[in-house]
GROMACS .gro file of C-alpha atoms in nm:
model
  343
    1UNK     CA    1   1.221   2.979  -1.084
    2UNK     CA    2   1.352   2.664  -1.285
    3UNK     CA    3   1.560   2.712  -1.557
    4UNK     CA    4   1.407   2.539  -1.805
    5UNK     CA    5   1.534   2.394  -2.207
    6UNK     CA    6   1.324   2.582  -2.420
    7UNK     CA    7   1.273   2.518  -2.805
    8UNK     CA    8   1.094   2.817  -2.992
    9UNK     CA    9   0.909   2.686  -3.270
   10UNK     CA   10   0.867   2.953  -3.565
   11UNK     CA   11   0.821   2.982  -3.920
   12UNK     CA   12   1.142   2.983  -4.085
   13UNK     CA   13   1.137   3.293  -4.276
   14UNK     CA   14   1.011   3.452  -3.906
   15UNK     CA   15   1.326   3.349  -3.721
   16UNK     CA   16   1.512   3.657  -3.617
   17UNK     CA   17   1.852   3.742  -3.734
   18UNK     CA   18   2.188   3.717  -3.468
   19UNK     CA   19   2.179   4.109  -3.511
   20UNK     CA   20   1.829   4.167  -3.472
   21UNK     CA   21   1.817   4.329  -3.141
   22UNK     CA   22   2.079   4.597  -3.230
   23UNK     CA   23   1.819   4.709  -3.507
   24UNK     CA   24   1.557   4.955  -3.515
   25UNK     CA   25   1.132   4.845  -3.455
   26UNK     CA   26   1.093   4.892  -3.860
   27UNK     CA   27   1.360   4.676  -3.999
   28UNK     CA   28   1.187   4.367  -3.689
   29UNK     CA   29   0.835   4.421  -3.779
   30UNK     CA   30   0.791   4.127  -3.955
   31UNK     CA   31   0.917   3.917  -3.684
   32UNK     CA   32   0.849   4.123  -3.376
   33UNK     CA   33   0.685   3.866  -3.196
   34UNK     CA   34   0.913   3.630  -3.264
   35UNK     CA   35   1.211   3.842  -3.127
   36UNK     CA   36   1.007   3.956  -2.828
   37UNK     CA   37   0.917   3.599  -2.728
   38UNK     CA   38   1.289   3.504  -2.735
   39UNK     CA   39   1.450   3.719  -2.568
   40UNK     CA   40   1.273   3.771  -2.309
   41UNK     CA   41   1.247   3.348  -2.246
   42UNK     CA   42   1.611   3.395  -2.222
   43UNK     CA   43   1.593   3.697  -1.999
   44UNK     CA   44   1.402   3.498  -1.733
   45UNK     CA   45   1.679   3.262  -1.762
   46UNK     CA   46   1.598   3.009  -1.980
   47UNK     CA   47   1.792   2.779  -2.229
   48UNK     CA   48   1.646   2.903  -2.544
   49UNK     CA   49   1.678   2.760  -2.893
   50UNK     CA   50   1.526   2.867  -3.207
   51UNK     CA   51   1.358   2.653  -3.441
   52UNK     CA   52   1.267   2.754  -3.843
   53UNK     CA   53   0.980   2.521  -3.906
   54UNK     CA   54   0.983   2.529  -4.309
   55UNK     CA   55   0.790   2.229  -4.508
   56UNK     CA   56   0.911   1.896  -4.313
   57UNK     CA   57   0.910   1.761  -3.979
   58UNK     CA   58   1.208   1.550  -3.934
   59UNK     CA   59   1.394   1.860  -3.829
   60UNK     CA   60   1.179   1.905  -3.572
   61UNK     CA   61   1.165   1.568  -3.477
   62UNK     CA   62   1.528   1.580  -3.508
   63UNK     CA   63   1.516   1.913  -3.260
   64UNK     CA   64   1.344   1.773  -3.008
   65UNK     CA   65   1.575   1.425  -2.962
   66UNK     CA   66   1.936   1.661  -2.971
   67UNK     CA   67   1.771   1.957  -2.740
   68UNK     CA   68   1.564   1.773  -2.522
   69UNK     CA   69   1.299   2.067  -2.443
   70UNK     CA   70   1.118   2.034  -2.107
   71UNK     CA   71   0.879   2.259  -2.337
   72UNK     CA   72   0.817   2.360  -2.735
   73UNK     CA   73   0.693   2.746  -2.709
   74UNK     CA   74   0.472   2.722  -3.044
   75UNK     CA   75   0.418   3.034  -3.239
   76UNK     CA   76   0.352   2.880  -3.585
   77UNK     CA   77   0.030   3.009  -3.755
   78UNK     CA   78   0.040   2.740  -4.014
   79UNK     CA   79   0.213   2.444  -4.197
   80UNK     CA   80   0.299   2.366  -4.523
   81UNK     CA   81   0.075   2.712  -4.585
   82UNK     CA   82  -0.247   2.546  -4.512
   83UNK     CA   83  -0.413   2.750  -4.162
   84UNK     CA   84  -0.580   2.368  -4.126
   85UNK     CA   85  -0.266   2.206  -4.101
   86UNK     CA   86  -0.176   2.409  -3.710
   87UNK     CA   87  -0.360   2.128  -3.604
   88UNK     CA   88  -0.171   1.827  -3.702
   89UNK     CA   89   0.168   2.028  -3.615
   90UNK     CA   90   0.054   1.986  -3.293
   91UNK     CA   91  -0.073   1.649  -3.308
   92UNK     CA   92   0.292   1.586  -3.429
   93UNK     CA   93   0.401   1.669  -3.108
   94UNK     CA   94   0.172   1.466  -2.916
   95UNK     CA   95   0.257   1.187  -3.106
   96UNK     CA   96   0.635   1.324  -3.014
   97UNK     CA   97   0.551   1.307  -2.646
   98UNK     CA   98   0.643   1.716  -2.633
   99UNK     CA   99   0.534   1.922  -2.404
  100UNK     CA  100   0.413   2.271  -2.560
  101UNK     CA  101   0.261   2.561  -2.531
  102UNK     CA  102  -0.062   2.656  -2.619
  103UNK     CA  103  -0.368   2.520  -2.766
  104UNK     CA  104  -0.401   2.126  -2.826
  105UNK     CA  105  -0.490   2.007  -3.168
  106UNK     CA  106  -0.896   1.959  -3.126
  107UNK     CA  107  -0.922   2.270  -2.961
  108UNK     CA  108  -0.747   2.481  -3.293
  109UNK     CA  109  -0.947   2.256  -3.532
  110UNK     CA  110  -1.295   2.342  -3.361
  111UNK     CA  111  -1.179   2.733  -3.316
  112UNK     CA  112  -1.024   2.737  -3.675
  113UNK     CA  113  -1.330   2.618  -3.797
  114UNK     CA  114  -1.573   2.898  -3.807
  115UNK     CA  115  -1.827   2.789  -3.933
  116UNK     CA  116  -1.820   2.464  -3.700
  117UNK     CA  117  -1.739   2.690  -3.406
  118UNK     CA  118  -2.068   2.880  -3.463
  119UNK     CA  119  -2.251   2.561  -3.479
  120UNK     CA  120  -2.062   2.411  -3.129
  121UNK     CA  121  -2.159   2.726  -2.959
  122UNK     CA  122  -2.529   2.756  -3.026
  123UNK     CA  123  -2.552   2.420  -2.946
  124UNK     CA  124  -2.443   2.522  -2.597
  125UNK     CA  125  -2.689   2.813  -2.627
  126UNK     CA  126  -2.404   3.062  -2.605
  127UNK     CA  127  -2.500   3.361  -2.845
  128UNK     CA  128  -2.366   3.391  -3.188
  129UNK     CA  129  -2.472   3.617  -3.493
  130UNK     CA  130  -2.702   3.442  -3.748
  131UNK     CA  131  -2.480   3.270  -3.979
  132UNK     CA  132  -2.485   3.035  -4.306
  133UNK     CA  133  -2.188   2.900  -4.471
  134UNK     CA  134  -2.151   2.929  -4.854
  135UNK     CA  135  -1.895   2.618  -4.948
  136UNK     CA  136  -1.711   2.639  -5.244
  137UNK     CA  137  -1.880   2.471  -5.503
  138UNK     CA  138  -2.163   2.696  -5.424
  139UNK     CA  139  -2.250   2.864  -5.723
  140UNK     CA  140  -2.458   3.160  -5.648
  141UNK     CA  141  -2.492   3.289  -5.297
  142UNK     CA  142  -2.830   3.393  -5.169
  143UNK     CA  143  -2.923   3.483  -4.796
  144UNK     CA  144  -3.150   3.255  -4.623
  145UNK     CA  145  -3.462   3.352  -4.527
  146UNK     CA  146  -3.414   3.362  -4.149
  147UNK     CA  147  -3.150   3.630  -4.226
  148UNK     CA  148  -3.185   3.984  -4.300
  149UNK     CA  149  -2.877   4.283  -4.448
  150UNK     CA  150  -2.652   4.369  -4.388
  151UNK     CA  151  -2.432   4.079  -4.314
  152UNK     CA  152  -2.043   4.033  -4.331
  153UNK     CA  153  -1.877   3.818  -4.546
  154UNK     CA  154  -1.611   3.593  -4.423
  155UNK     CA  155  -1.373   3.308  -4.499
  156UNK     CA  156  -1.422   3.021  -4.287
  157UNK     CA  157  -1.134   2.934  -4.195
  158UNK     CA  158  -0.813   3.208  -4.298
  159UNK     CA  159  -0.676   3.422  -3.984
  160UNK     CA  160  -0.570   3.755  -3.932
  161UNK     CA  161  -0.866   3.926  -4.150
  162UNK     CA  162  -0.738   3.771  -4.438
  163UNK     CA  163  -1.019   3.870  -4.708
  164UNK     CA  164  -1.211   4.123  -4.487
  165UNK     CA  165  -1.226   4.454  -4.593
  166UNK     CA  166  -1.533   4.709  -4.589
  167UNK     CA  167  -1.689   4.582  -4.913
  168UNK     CA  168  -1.727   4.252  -4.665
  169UNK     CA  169  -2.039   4.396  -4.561
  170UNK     CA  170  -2.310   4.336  -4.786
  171UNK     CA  171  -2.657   4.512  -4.841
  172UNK     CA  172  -2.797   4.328  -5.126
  173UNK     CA  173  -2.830   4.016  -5.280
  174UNK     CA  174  -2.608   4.089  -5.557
  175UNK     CA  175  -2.332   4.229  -5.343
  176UNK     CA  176  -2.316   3.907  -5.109
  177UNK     CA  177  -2.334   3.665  -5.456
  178UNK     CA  178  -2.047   3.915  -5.572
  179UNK     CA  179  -1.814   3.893  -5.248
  180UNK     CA  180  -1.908   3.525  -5.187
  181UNK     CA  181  -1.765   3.445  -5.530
  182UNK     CA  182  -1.480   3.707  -5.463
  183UNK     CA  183  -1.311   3.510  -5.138
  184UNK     CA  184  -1.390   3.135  -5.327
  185UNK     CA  185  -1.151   3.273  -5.582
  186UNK     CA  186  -0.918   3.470  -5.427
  187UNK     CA  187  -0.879   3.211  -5.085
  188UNK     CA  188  -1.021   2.911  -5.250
  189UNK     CA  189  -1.232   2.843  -4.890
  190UNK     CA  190  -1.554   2.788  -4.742
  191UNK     CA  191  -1.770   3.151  -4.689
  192UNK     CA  192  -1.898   3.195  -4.383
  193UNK     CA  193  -2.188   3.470  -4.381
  194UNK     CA  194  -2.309   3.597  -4.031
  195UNK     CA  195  -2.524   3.874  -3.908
  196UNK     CA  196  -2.341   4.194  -3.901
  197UNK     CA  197  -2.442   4.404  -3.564
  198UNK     CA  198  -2.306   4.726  -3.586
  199UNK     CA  199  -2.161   4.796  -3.222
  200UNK     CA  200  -1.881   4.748  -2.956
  201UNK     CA  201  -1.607   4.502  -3.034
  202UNK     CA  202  -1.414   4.325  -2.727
  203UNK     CA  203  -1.202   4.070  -2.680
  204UNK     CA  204  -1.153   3.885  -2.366
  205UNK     CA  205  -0.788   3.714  -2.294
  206UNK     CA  206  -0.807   3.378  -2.169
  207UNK     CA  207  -0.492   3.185  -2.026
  208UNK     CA  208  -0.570   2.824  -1.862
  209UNK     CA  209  -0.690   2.456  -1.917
  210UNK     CA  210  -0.904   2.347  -1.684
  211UNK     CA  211  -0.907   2.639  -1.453
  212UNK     CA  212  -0.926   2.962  -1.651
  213UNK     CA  213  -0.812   3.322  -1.597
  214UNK     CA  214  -0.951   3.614  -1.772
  215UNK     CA  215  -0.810   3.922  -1.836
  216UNK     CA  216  -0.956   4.263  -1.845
  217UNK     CA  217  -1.214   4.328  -2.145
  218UNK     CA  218  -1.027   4.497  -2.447
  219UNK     CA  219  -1.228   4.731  -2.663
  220UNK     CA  220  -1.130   4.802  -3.037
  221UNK     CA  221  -1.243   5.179  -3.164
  222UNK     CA  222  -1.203   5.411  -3.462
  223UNK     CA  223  -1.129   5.798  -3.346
  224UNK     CA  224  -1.131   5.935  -3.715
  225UNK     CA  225  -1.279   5.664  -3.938
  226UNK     CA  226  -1.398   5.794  -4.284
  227UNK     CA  227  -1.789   5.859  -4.305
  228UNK     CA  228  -1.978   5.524  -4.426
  229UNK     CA  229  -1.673   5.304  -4.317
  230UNK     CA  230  -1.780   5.049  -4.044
  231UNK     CA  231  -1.576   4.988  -3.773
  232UNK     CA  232  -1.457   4.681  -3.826
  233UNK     CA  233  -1.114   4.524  -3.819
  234UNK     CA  234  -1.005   4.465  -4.155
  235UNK     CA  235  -0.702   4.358  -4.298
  236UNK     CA  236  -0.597   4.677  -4.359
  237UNK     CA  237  -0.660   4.830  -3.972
  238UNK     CA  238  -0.482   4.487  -3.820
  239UNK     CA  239  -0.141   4.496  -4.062
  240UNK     CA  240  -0.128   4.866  -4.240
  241UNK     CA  241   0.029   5.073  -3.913
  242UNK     CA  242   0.011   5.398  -4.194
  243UNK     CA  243  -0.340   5.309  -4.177
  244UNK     CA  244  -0.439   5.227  -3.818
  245UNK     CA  245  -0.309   5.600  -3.764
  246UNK     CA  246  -0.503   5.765  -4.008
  247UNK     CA  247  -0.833   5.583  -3.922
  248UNK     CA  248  -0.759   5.696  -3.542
  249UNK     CA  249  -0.727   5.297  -3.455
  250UNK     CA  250  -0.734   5.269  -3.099
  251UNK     CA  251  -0.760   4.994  -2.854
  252UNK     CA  252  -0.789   4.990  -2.436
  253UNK     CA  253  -0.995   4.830  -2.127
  254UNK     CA  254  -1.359   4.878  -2.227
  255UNK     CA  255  -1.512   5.190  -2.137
  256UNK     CA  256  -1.829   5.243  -1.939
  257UNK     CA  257  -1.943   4.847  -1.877
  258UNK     CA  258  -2.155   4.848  -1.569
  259UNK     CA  259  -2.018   4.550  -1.338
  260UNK     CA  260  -2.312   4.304  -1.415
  261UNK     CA  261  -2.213   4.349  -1.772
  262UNK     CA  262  -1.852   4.285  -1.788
  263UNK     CA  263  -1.901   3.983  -1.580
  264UNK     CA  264  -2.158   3.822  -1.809
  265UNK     CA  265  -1.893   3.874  -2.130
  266UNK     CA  266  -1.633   3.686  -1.858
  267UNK     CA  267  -1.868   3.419  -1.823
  268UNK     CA  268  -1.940   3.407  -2.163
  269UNK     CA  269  -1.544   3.383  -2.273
  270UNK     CA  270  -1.538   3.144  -2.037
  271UNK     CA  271  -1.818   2.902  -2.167
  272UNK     CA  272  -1.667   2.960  -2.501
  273UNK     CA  273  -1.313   2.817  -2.415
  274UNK     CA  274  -1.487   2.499  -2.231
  275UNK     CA  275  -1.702   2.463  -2.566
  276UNK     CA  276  -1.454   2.426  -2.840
  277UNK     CA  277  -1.216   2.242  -2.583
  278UNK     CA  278  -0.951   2.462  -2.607
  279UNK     CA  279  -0.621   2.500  -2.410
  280UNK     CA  280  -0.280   2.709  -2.329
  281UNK     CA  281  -0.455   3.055  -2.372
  282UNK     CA  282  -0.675   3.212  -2.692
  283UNK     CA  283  -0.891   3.539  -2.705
  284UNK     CA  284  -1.215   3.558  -2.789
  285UNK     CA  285  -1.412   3.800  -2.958
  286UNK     CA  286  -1.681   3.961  -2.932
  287UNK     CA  287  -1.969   4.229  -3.033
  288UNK     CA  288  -2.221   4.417  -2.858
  289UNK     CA  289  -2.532   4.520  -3.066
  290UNK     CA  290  -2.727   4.851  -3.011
  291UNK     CA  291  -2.953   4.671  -2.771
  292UNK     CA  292  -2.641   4.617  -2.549
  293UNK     CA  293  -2.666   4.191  -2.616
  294UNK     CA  294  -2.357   4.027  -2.661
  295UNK     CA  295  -2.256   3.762  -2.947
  296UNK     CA  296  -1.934   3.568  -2.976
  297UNK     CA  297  -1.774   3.627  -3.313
  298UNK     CA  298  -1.497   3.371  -3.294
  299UNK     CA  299  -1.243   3.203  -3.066
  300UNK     CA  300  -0.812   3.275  -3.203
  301UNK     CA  301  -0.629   3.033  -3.020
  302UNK     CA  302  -0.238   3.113  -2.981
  303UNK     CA  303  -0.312   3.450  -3.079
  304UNK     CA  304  -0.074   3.768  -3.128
  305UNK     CA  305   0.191   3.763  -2.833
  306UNK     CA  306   0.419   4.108  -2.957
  307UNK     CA  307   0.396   4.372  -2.702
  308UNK     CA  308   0.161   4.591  -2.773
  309UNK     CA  309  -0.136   4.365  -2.906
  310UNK     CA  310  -0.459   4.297  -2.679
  311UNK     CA  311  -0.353   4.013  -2.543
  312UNK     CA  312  -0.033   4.124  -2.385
  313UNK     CA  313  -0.218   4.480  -2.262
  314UNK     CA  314  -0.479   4.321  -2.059
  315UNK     CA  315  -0.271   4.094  -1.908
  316UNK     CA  316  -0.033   4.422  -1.841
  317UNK     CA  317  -0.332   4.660  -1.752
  318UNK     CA  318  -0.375   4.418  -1.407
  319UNK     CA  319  -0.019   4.385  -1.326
  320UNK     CA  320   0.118   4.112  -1.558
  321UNK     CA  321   0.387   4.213  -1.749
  322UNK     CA  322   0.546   4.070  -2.047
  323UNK     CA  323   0.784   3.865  -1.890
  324UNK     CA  324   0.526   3.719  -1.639
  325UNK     CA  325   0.292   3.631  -1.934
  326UNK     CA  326   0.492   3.402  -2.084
  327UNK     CA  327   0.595   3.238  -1.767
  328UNK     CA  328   0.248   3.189  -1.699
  329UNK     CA  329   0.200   3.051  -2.087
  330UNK     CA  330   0.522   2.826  -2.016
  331UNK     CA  331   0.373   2.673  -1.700
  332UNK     CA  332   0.047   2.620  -1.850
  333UNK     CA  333   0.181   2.448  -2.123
  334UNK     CA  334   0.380   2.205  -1.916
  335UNK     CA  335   0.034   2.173  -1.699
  336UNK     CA  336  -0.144   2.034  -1.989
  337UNK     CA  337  -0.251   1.666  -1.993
  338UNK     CA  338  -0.267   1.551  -2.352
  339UNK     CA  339  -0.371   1.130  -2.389
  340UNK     CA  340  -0.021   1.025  -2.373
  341UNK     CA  341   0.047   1.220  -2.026
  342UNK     CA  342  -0.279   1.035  -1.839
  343UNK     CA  343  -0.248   0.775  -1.636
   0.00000   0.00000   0.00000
């Protein structure tokens, strides 16, 4: 394998300290992933160098001319705090000539976008939940007509849950106008409001640009959630470990999909990728209603990497471990063809 200059772009207050591997999982948490992706680059033998990515880019311009990466391994969420602004990190790049890893900037606009996303993907007939989006000057929320309660209450564009909790889903008219007006204060964003189906969760892993690999289907599931809750994942389940514990959080391959089933939720992770243009790798989830039909729910480009998250496990659970993974992330990245690449 070629040894390879790699520069490991993080968020500054996420880069791990010199001592960080002589110290136990709950003093890392915060920047597991971070410390995972690192050292295990450099145990497959490459050049690794770390790079805090804090509110300007000339350092990273500056980076990239002194290290000379034959790749940028990106694991930044955001910029300047603004989830929008992934996008034009990335763009920086291109316009840097830097190879990278994972999802070009069109691709994270179109998946960030949920609300666009939704719109992409019916357009290519590929089943999503009713929806309607609530923008923030909207005053008072009320559910269209061709919708019916309970629906879930979103923001449009924040990862990670942010804002979803149990009171997202709504019954009434009053509750959606109340937790409408609840996320345009708290996350100052767009509301997205979409059909809540009360089944199976997946997500699918997808690694590739033009030709795609899935991974097995992941299933989410709640062994002792609390009577009335709905199994969704909040906020809470995906960042309170106290919590995932108590509610009996557990996730593995899907259980009990008869073969013609699992392939159609490939096929449909698939056509969702292609859709919103996406690259490098992303998961997509996905919900199965009580009829058994399958609806995407949204597309997370450059998702979790730390051990132990979906992504990761169904790579594993077919013989692709951790250090393979990002080998295979690495190469993809270098595979890509942005505009300044084609000739």
């Amino acid at each position: 394998m070629r040894k390879l200059r790699v520069l490991v772009a993080m968020h500054e207050e996420l880069v791990p300290p010199p001592d960080a591997e002589k110290l136990p999982a709950s003093a890392t948490w915060d920047y597991q992933m971070e410390l995972d992706v690192v050292r295990t680059l450099r145990g497959l033998g490459h050049e690794v160098t770390t790079l805090g990515v804090g509110e300007e880019l000339r350092p990273v311009r500056d980076a990239i001319a002194e290290q000379k990466p034959h790749v940028l391994f990106n694991i930044l969420s955001w910029f300047h705090g603004v989830v929008a602004y992934e996008a034009h990190f990335v763009s920086f790049l291109e316009l840097c000539k830097q190879p990278y890893t994972g999802c070009n900037p069109r691709g994270i606009t179109l998946a960030g976008d949920k609300a666009l996303s939704k719109q992409i993907l019916a357009w290519h007939r590929i089943p999503v939940p009713a929806f309607a989006v609530f923008p923030l000057r909207t005053r008072t929320a009320k559910l269209p007509r061709r919708m019916a309660f309970p629906v879930i209450v979103k923001s449009a564009i924040e990862h990670g849950s942010a804002g979803i909790a149990q009171a997202s889903v709504v019954r009434t008219d009053d509750e959606l106008a109340e937790r409408v007006a609840f996320l345009h204060r708290t996350l100052q964003t767009d509301v997205v409001v979409e059909q809540f189906l009360a089944g199976r969760e997946f997500t699918v892993s997808v690694l590739g640009n033009e030709r795609l690999e899935t991974f097995p289907i992941w299933e989410l599931w709640f062994d002792k959630l609390p009577e009335g809750n709905e199994p969704i994942a909040t906020a809470r389940v995906k960042w309170d470990v106290d919590y995932q514990k108590r509610v009996g959080l557990r996730t593995g391959r899907a259980r009990d999909l008869p073969a013609d089933v699992e392939e159609r939720i490939h096929a449909i992770a698939r056509r969702t990728y292609r859709a919103l243009h996406l690259s490098g790798y992303a998961r997509i989830d996905l919900r199965m209603d009580a009829e058994g039909r399958v609806y995407v729910i949204e597309a997370n480009v450059n998702n979790d990497l730390t051990p132990g998250e979906d992504f990761p496990d169904s790579a594993a659970s077919v013989g692709v471990d951790y250090p393979q993974l990002l080998q295979l992330i690495v190469s993809t990245g270098l595979a890509y063809k942005p505009a300044w690449k084609v000739e």
